[in-house]
XYZ file of C-alpha atoms in Angstrom:
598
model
C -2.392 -12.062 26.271
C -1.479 -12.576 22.276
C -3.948 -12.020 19.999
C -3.331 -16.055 19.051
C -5.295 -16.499 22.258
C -8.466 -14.385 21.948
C -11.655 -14.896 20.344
C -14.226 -12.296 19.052
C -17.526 -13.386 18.449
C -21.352 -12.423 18.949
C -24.956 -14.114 19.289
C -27.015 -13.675 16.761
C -30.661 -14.695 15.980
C -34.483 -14.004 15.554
C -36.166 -12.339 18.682
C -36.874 -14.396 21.899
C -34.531 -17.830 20.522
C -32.647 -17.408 23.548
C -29.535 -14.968 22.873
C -29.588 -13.861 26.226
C -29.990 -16.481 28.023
C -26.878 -18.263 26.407
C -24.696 -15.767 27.250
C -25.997 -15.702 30.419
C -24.727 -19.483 30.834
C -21.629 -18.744 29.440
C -20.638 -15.946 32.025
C -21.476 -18.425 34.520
C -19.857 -21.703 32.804
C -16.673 -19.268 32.307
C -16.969 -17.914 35.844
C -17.038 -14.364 34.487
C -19.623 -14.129 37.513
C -20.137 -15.808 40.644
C -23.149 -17.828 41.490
C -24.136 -14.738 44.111
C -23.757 -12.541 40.991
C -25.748 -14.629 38.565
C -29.454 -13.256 37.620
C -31.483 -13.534 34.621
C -31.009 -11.517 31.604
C -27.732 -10.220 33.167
C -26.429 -8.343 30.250
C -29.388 -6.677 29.547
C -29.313 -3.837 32.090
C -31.871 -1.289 30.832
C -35.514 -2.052 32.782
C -37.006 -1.820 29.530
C -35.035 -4.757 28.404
C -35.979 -6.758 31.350
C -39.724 -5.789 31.327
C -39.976 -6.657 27.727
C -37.615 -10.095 27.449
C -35.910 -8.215 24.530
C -32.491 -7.140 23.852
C -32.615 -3.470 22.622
C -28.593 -2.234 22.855
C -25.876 -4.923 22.213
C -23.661 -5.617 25.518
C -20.183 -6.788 25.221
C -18.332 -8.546 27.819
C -14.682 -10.657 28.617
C -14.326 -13.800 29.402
C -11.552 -16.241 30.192
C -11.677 -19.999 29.246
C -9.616 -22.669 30.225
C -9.871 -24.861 27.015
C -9.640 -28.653 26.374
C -5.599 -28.078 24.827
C -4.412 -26.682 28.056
C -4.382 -22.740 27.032
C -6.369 -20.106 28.583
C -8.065 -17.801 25.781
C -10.069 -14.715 26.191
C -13.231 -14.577 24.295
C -14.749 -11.258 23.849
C -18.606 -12.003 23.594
C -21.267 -9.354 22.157
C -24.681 -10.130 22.831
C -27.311 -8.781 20.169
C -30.658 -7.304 20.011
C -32.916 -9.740 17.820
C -35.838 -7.299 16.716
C -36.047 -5.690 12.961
C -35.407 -2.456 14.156
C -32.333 -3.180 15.761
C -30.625 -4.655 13.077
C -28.222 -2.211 12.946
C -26.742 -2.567 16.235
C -26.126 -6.071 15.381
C -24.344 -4.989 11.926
C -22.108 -2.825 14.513
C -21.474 -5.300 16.681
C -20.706 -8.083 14.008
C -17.781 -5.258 12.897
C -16.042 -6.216 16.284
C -16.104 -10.106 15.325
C -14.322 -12.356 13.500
C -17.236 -14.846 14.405
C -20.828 -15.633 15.133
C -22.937 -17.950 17.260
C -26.250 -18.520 15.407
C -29.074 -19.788 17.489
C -32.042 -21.211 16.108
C -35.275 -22.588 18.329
C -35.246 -26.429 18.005
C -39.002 -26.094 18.134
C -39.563 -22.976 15.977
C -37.082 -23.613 13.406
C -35.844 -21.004 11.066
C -37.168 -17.355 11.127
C -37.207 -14.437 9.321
C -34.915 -12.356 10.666
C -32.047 -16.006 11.429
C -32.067 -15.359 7.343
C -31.374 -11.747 7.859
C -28.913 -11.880 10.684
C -27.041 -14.360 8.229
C -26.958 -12.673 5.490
C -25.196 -9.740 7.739
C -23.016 -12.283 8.876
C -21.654 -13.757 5.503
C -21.396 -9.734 4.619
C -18.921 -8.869 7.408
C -17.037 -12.269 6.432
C -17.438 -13.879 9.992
C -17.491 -17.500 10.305
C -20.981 -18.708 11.680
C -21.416 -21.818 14.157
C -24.998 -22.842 13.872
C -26.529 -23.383 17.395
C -29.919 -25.393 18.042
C -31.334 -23.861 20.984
C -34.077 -25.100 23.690
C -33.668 -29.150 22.818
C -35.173 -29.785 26.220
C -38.698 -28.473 24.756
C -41.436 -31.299 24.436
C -42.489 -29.948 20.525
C -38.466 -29.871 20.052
C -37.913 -30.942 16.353
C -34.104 -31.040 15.572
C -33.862 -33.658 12.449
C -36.392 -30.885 10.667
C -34.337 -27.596 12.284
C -30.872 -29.330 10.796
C -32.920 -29.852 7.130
C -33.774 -26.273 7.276
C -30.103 -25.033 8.186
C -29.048 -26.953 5.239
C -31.988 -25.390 2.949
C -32.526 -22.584 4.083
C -29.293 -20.808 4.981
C -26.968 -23.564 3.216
C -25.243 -24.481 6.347
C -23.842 -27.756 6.967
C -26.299 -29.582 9.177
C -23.295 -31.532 10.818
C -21.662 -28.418 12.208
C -24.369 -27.938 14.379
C -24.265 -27.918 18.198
C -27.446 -29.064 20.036
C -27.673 -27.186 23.312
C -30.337 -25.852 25.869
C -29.386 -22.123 27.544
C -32.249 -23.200 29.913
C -31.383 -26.528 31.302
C -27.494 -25.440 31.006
C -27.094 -28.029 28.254
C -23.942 -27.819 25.828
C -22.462 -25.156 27.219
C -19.146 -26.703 27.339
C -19.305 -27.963 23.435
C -19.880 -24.128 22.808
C -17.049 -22.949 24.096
C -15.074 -25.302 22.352
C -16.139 -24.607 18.980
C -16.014 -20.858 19.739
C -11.931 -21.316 20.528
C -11.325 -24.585 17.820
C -13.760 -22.765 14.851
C -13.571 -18.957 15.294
C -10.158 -17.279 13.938
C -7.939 -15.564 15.841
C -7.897 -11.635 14.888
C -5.458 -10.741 12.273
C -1.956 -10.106 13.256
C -1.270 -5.839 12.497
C 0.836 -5.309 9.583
C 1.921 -2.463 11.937
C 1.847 -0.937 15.417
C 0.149 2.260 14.340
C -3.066 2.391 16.471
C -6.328 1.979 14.882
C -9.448 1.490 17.298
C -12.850 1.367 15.675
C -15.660 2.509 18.154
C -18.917 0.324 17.401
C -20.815 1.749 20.355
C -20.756 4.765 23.254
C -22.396 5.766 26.251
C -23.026 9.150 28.399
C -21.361 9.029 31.915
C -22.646 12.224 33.804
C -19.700 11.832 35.663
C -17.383 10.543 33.355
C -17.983 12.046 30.005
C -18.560 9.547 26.968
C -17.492 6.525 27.374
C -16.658 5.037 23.941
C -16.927 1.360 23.383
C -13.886 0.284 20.998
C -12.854 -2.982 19.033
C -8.479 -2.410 18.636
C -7.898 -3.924 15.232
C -3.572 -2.910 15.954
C -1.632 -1.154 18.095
C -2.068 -0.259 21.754
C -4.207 2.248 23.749
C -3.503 3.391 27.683
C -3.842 5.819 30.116
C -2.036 9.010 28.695
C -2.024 8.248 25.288
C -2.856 10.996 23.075
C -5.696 10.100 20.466
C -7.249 11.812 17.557
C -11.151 10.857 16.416
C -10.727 10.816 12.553
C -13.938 11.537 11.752
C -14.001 15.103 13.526
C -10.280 15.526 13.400
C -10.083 16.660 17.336
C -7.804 15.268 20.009
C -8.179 13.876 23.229
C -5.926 12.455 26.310
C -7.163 9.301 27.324
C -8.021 9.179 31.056
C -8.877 5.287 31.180
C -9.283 2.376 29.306
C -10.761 -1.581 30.683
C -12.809 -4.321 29.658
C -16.546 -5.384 30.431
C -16.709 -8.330 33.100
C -19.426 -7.627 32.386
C -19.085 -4.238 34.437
C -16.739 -1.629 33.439
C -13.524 -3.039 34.817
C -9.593 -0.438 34.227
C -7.164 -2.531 33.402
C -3.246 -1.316 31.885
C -3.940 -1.321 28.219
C -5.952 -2.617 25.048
C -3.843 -4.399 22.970
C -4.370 -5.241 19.278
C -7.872 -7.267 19.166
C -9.322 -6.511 22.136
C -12.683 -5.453 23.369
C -13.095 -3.090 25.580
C -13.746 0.862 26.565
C -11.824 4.184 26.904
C -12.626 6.913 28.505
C -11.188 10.796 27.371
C -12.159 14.314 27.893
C -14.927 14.602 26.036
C -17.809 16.229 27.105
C -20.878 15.822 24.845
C -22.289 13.652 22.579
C -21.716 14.945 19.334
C -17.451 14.470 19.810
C -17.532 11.028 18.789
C -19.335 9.026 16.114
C -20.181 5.387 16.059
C -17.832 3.920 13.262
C -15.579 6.666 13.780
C -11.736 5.515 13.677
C -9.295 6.650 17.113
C -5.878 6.565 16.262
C -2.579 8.084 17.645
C -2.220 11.718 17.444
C 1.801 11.848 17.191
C 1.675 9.114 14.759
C -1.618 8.781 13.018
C -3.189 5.978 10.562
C -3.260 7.285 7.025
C -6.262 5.726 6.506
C -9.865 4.824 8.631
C -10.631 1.773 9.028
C -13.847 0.717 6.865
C -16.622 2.493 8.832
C -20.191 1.103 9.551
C -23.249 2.174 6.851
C -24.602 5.362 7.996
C -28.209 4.432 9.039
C -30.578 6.756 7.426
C -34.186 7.024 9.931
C -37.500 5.393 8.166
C -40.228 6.442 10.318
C -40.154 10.250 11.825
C -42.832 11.523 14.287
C -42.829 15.108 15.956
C -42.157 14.768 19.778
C -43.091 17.896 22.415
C -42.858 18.397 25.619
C -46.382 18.161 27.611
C -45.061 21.630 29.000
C -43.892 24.027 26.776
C -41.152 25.101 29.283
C -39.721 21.454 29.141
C -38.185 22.704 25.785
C -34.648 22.862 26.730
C -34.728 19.979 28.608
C -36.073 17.808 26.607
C -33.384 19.317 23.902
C -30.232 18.024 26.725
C -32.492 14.534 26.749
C -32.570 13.850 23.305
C -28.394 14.527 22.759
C -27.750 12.123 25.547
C -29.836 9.459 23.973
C -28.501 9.986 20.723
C -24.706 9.445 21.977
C -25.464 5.814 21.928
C -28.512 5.031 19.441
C -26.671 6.102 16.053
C -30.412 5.321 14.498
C -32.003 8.443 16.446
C -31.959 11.870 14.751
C -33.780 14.920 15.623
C -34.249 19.054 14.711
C -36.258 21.542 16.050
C -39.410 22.319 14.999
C -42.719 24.395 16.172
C -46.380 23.608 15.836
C -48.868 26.424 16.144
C -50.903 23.485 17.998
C -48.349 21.975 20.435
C -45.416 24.736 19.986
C -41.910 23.945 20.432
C -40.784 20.536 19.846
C -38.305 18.114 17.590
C -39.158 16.039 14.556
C -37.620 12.688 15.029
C -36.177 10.248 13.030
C -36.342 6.149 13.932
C -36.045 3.256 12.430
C -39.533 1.731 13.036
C -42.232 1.440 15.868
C -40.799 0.060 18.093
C -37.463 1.974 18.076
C -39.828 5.303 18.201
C -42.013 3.548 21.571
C -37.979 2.513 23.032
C -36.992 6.034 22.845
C -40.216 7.899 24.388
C -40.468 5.222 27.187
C -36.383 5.915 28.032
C -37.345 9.879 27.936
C -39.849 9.182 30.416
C -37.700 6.766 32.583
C -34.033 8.090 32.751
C -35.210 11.789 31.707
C -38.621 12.241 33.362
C -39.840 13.817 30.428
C -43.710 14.171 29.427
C -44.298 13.704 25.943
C -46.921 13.905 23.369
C -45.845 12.472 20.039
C -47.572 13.022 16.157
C -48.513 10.486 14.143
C -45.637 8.170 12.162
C -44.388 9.095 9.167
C -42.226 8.049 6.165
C -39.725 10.385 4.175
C -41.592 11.039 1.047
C -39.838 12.567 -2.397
C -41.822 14.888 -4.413
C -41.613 16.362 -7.930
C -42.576 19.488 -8.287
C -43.773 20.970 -12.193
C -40.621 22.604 -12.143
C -38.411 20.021 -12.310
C -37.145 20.158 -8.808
C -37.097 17.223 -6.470
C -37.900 18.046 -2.592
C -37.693 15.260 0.477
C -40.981 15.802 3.032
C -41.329 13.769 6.340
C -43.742 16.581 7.468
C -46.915 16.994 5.539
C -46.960 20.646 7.104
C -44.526 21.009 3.953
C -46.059 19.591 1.634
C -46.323 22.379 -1.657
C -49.564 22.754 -2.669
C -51.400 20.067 -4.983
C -51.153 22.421 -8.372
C -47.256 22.432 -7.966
C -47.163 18.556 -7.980
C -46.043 16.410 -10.470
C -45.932 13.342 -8.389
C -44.974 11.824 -4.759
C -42.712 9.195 -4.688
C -43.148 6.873 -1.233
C -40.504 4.366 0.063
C -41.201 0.745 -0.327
C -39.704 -2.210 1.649
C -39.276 -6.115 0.653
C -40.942 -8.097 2.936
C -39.824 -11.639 3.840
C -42.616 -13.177 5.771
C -42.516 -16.884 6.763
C -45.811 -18.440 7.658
C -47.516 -21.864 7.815
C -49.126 -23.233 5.023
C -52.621 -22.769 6.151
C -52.763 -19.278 6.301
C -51.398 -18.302 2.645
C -54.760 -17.140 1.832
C -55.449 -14.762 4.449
C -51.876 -13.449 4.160
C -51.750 -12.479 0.591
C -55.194 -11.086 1.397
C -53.499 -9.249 4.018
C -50.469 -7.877 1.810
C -52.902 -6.607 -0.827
C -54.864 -4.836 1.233
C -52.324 -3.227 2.700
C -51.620 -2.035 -1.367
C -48.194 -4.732 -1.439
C -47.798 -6.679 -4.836
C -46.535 -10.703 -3.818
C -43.076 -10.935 -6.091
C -42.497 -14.619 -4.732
C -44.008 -17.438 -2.938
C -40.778 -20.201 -2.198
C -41.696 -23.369 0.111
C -39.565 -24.128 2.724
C -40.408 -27.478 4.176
C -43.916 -29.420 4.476
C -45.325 -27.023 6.629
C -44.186 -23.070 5.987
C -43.812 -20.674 3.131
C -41.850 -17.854 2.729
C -43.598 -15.235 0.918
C -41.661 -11.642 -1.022
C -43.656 -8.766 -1.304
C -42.953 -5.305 -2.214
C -44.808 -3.110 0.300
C -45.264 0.794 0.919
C -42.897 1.673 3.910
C -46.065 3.291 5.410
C -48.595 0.942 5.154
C -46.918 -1.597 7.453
C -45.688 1.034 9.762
C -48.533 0.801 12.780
C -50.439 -2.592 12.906
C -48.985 -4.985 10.207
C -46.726 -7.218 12.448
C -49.574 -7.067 15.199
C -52.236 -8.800 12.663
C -49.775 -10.967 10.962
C -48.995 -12.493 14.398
C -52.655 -12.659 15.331
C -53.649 -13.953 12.268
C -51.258 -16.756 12.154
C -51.335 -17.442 16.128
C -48.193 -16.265 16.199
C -46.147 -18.856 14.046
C -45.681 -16.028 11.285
C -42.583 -14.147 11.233
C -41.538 -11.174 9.036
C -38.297 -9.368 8.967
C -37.779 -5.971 6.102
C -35.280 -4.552 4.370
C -35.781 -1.159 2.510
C -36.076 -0.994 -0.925
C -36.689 1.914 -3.722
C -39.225 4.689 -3.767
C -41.955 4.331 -6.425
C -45.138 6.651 -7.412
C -48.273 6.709 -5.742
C -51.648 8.483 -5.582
C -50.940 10.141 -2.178
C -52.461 13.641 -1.203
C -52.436 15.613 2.226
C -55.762 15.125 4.399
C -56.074 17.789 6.883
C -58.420 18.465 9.591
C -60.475 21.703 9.975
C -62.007 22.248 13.263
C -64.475 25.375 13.281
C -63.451 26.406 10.129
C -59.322 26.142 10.759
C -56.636 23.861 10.160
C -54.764 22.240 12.978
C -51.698 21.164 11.593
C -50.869 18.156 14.348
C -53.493 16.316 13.016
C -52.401 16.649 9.424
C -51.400 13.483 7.694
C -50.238 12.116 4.050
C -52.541 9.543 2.961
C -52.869 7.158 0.182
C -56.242 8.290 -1.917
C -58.069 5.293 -1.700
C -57.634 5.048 1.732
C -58.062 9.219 2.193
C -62.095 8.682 3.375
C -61.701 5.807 6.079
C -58.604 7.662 7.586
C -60.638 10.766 7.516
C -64.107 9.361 9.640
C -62.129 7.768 11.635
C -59.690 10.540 13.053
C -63.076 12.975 13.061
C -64.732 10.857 14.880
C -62.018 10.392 17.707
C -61.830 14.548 17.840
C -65.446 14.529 18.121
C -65.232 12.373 21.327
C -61.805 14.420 22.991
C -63.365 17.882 22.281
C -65.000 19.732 24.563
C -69.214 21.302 23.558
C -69.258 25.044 22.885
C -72.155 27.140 22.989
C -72.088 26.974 19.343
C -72.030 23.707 16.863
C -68.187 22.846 16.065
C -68.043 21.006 12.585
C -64.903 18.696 12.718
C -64.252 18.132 8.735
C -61.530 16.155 6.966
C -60.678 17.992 3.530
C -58.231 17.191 0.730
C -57.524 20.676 -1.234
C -60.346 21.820 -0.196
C -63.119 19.044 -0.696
C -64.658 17.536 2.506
C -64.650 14.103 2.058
C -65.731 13.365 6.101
C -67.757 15.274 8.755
C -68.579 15.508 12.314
C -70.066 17.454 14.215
C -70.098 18.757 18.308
C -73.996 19.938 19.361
C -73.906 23.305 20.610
C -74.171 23.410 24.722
C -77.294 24.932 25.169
C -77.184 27.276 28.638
C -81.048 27.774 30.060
C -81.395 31.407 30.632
C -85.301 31.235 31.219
C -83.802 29.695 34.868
C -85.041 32.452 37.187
C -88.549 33.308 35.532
C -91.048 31.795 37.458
C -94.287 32.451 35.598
C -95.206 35.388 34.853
C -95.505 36.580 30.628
C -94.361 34.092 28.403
C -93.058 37.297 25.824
C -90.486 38.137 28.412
C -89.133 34.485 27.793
C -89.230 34.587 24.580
C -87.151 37.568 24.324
C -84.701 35.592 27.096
C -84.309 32.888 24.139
C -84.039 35.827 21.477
C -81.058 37.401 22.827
C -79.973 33.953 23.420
C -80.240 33.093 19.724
C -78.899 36.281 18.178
C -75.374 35.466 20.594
C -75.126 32.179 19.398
C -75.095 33.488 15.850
C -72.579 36.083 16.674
C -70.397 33.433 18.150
C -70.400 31.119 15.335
C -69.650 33.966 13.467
C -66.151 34.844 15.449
C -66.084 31.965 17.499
C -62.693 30.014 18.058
C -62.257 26.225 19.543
C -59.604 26.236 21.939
C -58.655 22.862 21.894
C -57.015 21.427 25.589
C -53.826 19.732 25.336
C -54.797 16.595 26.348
C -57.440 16.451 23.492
C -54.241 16.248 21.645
C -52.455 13.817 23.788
C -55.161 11.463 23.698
C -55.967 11.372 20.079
C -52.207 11.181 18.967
C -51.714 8.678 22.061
C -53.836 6.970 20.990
C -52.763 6.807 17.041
């Protein structure tokens, strides 16, 4: 098919406006599937997606669509993921495209992250087709959702399509904006090949399977390719398209979508971004690569079992292969010995991958507490980068810790202003702008430590505004704050999995309430166990476990009371010893359930 006759575009959105349910009627308005085939949420195939109703990797698929002018074009359709943390599978994805479908909720309006998604959009110069979504809804408000496209995003309100993915609604008009409104890919100024890969999977059977946009020339069985990014070469054993399976066909011409197949073995052979060309007659140049996504949030992950190590190591490359966001190195713990420190790009990237250990790996795992990469300057000048406060110098050779800070753009209705700058302040943010949007929301900019809305910030803005609030982050600079290293001393030592980096103000509260947790997860010992939370050395929180007391009087039945006494004696003069060179072995799943729990 010429490249006159194919389309390249993806959804795009704020989580849960309906991506993929639209594409879902559009495999079935195309025919892509037959009405046997047809199920919800088709293209997400993971059962995480499913369980959750989210969209976690992008899927792409081919189409073919008869159109009103009598041709039949091929539209190459990526769905997206809609959630923060996956925002930079979308920026991938939107690298394959010369266009974009953006859905907004006809009863929610504009959100956070549609601004966001938009913004990437205008970036990769794509041409966007606003889409109101879920018309058919009784609070459905489209005059106000056509104000806001105008603005908010500065999109013309008449260029919108009013559809419903539900009720099967505009489907049709779609299409036909997709094929009259999105460009054809650019015609190659040569034949040289030059495949960008914008996604990959692991195929025990297969190898990696790399998922590949052709911006020119042609790619088939036999060809011989070089990755430019590693410099090694391949034979390719098979290339196809999605329908939306895996489906060989001849070739992939110049802008098609599809996947190829060569000899290679592990995951570390090809990069996301990474250019494939010919290896008799190579492109001088890569094409423009994707930003390399740098982790935010790190955690240690280990293996319930220590002897899980290695496989747990061969679990973590396979995931990696296709989540470009997911580092890891080894690391040991004297607490919960040989495991990986992890890099993610927020919360719920970090719960994704441990759920898909457990699932496709069947890996146990206990995981530390989140983290941010902090930068520290030390009195001699030099500049170090910690994301484990194990490492953290000592608080003499400080100068000062820098933290990471991320602008906030959080929409909520008017009534709860208030309580959310209330919010943002306690969580140590400073409010940089406060624009209204229409008569009923607000968009508010704050500057916000990375860490501070790490664990429970989206959780109580959504509870706090009954869920109307929205918030979607980009990251910022680092700045300097008054942080210092808590750690916990159990009997007198330091267990290093419990160790955090705290801000000092908040040092005290942190510190009661992790002691008292350990105090409820450890087991009595025949001596008193003082759990204390110290910052160099100063205790600034304290619990303590009452010594099991073992009744050795048991088996004297009357008889002199002295020979009782000396019983309790003995008893007494142990229980000194023992404090004295007494350890607390703590059980693993103390550990698992405090840090579980975290």
């Amino acid at each position: 098919m010429s490249v006159e006759l194919t389309r390249n575009f993806s959804i795009i959105a704020h989580i849960d406006h309906g991506k993929t349910t639209l594409s879902d009627r559009l495999l079935e308005s195309t025919q892509t599937i037959s009405r046997r085939e047809a199920q919800d949420q088709l293209l997400d195939s993971m059962d995480l997606e499913r369980e959750r109703g989210i969209t976690i990797k992008s899927h792409p698929v081919t189409m073919s669509y008869a159109a009103s002018d009598g041709e039949v074009y091929q539209l190459n359709l990526l769905d997206t993921p809609g959630h923060v943390d996956f925002s930079y599978e979308v920026s991938r994805s939107l690298a394959a495209c010369e266009g974009a479908l953006l859905l907004v909720d006809a009863a929610q309006g504009v959100e956070a992250q549609t601004v966001a998604n938009v913004h990437l959009a205008h970036e990769a110069n794509l041409h966007v087709i606003p889409v109101i979504n879920k018309i058919d809804l009784p609070n459905a408000d489209i005059p106000a959702v056509k104000k806001q496209l105008e603005d908010i995003l500065a999109i013309p309100a008449e260029e919108a399509i009013e559809a419903s993915a539900k009720m099967g609604l505009g489907i049709e008009d779609i299409l036909e904006a997709v094929v009259e409104r999105i460009p054809a890919p650019f015609e190659p100024k040569d034949e040289i090949l030059r495949a960008s890969v914008f996604d990959s999977v692991f195929d025990t059977y297969r190898g990696v399977v790399s998922y590949v946009r052709v911006m020119s020339g042609e790619v088939k069985r036999g060809t011989g390719i070089k990755t430019m990014a590693t410099g090694k070469t391949y034979e390719v054993k098979e290339v196809g398209v999605f329908t939306p399976k895996q489906t060989a066909c001849d070739s992939l011409k110049s802008g098609d979508v599809g996947y190829l197949i060569a000899n290679m073995k592990t995951s570390t052979e090809v990069k996301i971004g990474d250019t494939i060309t010919e290896s008799r007659n190579p492109a001088s140049q890569p094409l423009p690569g994707f930003k390399d996504i740098q982790p935010m949030v790190f955690s240690g992950i280990y293996p319930v079992t220590t002897d899980d190590f290695e496989q747990l190591k061969l679990a973590m490359g396979k995931l990696q292969i296709n989540d470009a966001a997911f580092s890891f190195q080894a690391e040991s713990s004297t607490a919960l010995g040989f495991g990986f420190r992890c890099g993610f790009l927020g919360l719920l990237h970090m719960e994704i991958v441990q759920e898909r250990l457990r699932r496709e790996f069947n890996m146990d795992v206990i995981s530390t507490y989140p983290g941010v990469v902090y930068k520290v300057k030390k009195m001699d000048g030099e500049e170090i980068e910690i994301d484990n406060p194990t490492y953290l110098p000592e608080p003499q050779l400080i100068e000062e810790i820098l933290e990471p800070t991320v602008k906030a753009y959080i929409m909520v209705p008017n009534d709860y202003i208030g309580d959310m700058m209330k919010l943002v302040a306690e969580k140590r943010g400073q409010l940089v702008n406060t624009e209204t949007l229409d008569a009923n929301r607000v968009l508010l900019t704050a500057i916000m430590p990375l860490n501070e809305i790490l664990v429970d910030f989206n959780d109580r803005l959504k509870s706090m505004t009954r869920g109307y609030g929205s918030m979607d982050y980009e990251h910022s600079n680092y700045q300097p704050g008054k942080l210092v290293k808590m750690d916990m001393l159990i009997a007198g030592e330091s267990v290093d999995a419990f160790s955090v980096i705290v801000h000092r103000d908040k040092a005290e509260s942190r510190g009661r309430q992790l002691a008292a947790k350990l105090k409820d997860v450890i087991p009595q010992q025949l001596f008193v166990v003082a759990i204390q939370a110290t910052i160099g050395g100063k205790i600034i929180a304290r619990e303590s476990i009452s010594a099991m007391r073992k009744n050795v009087t048991a088996k004297c039945y009357g008889g002199d009371i002295s020979r009782k006494r000396k019983l309790l004696e003995k008893q007494k003069e142990g229980k000194k010893k023992m404090k004295a060179i007494g350890k607390v072995n703590i059980p693993q799943d103390a550990f698992i359930k405090v840090l579980k729990t975290d």
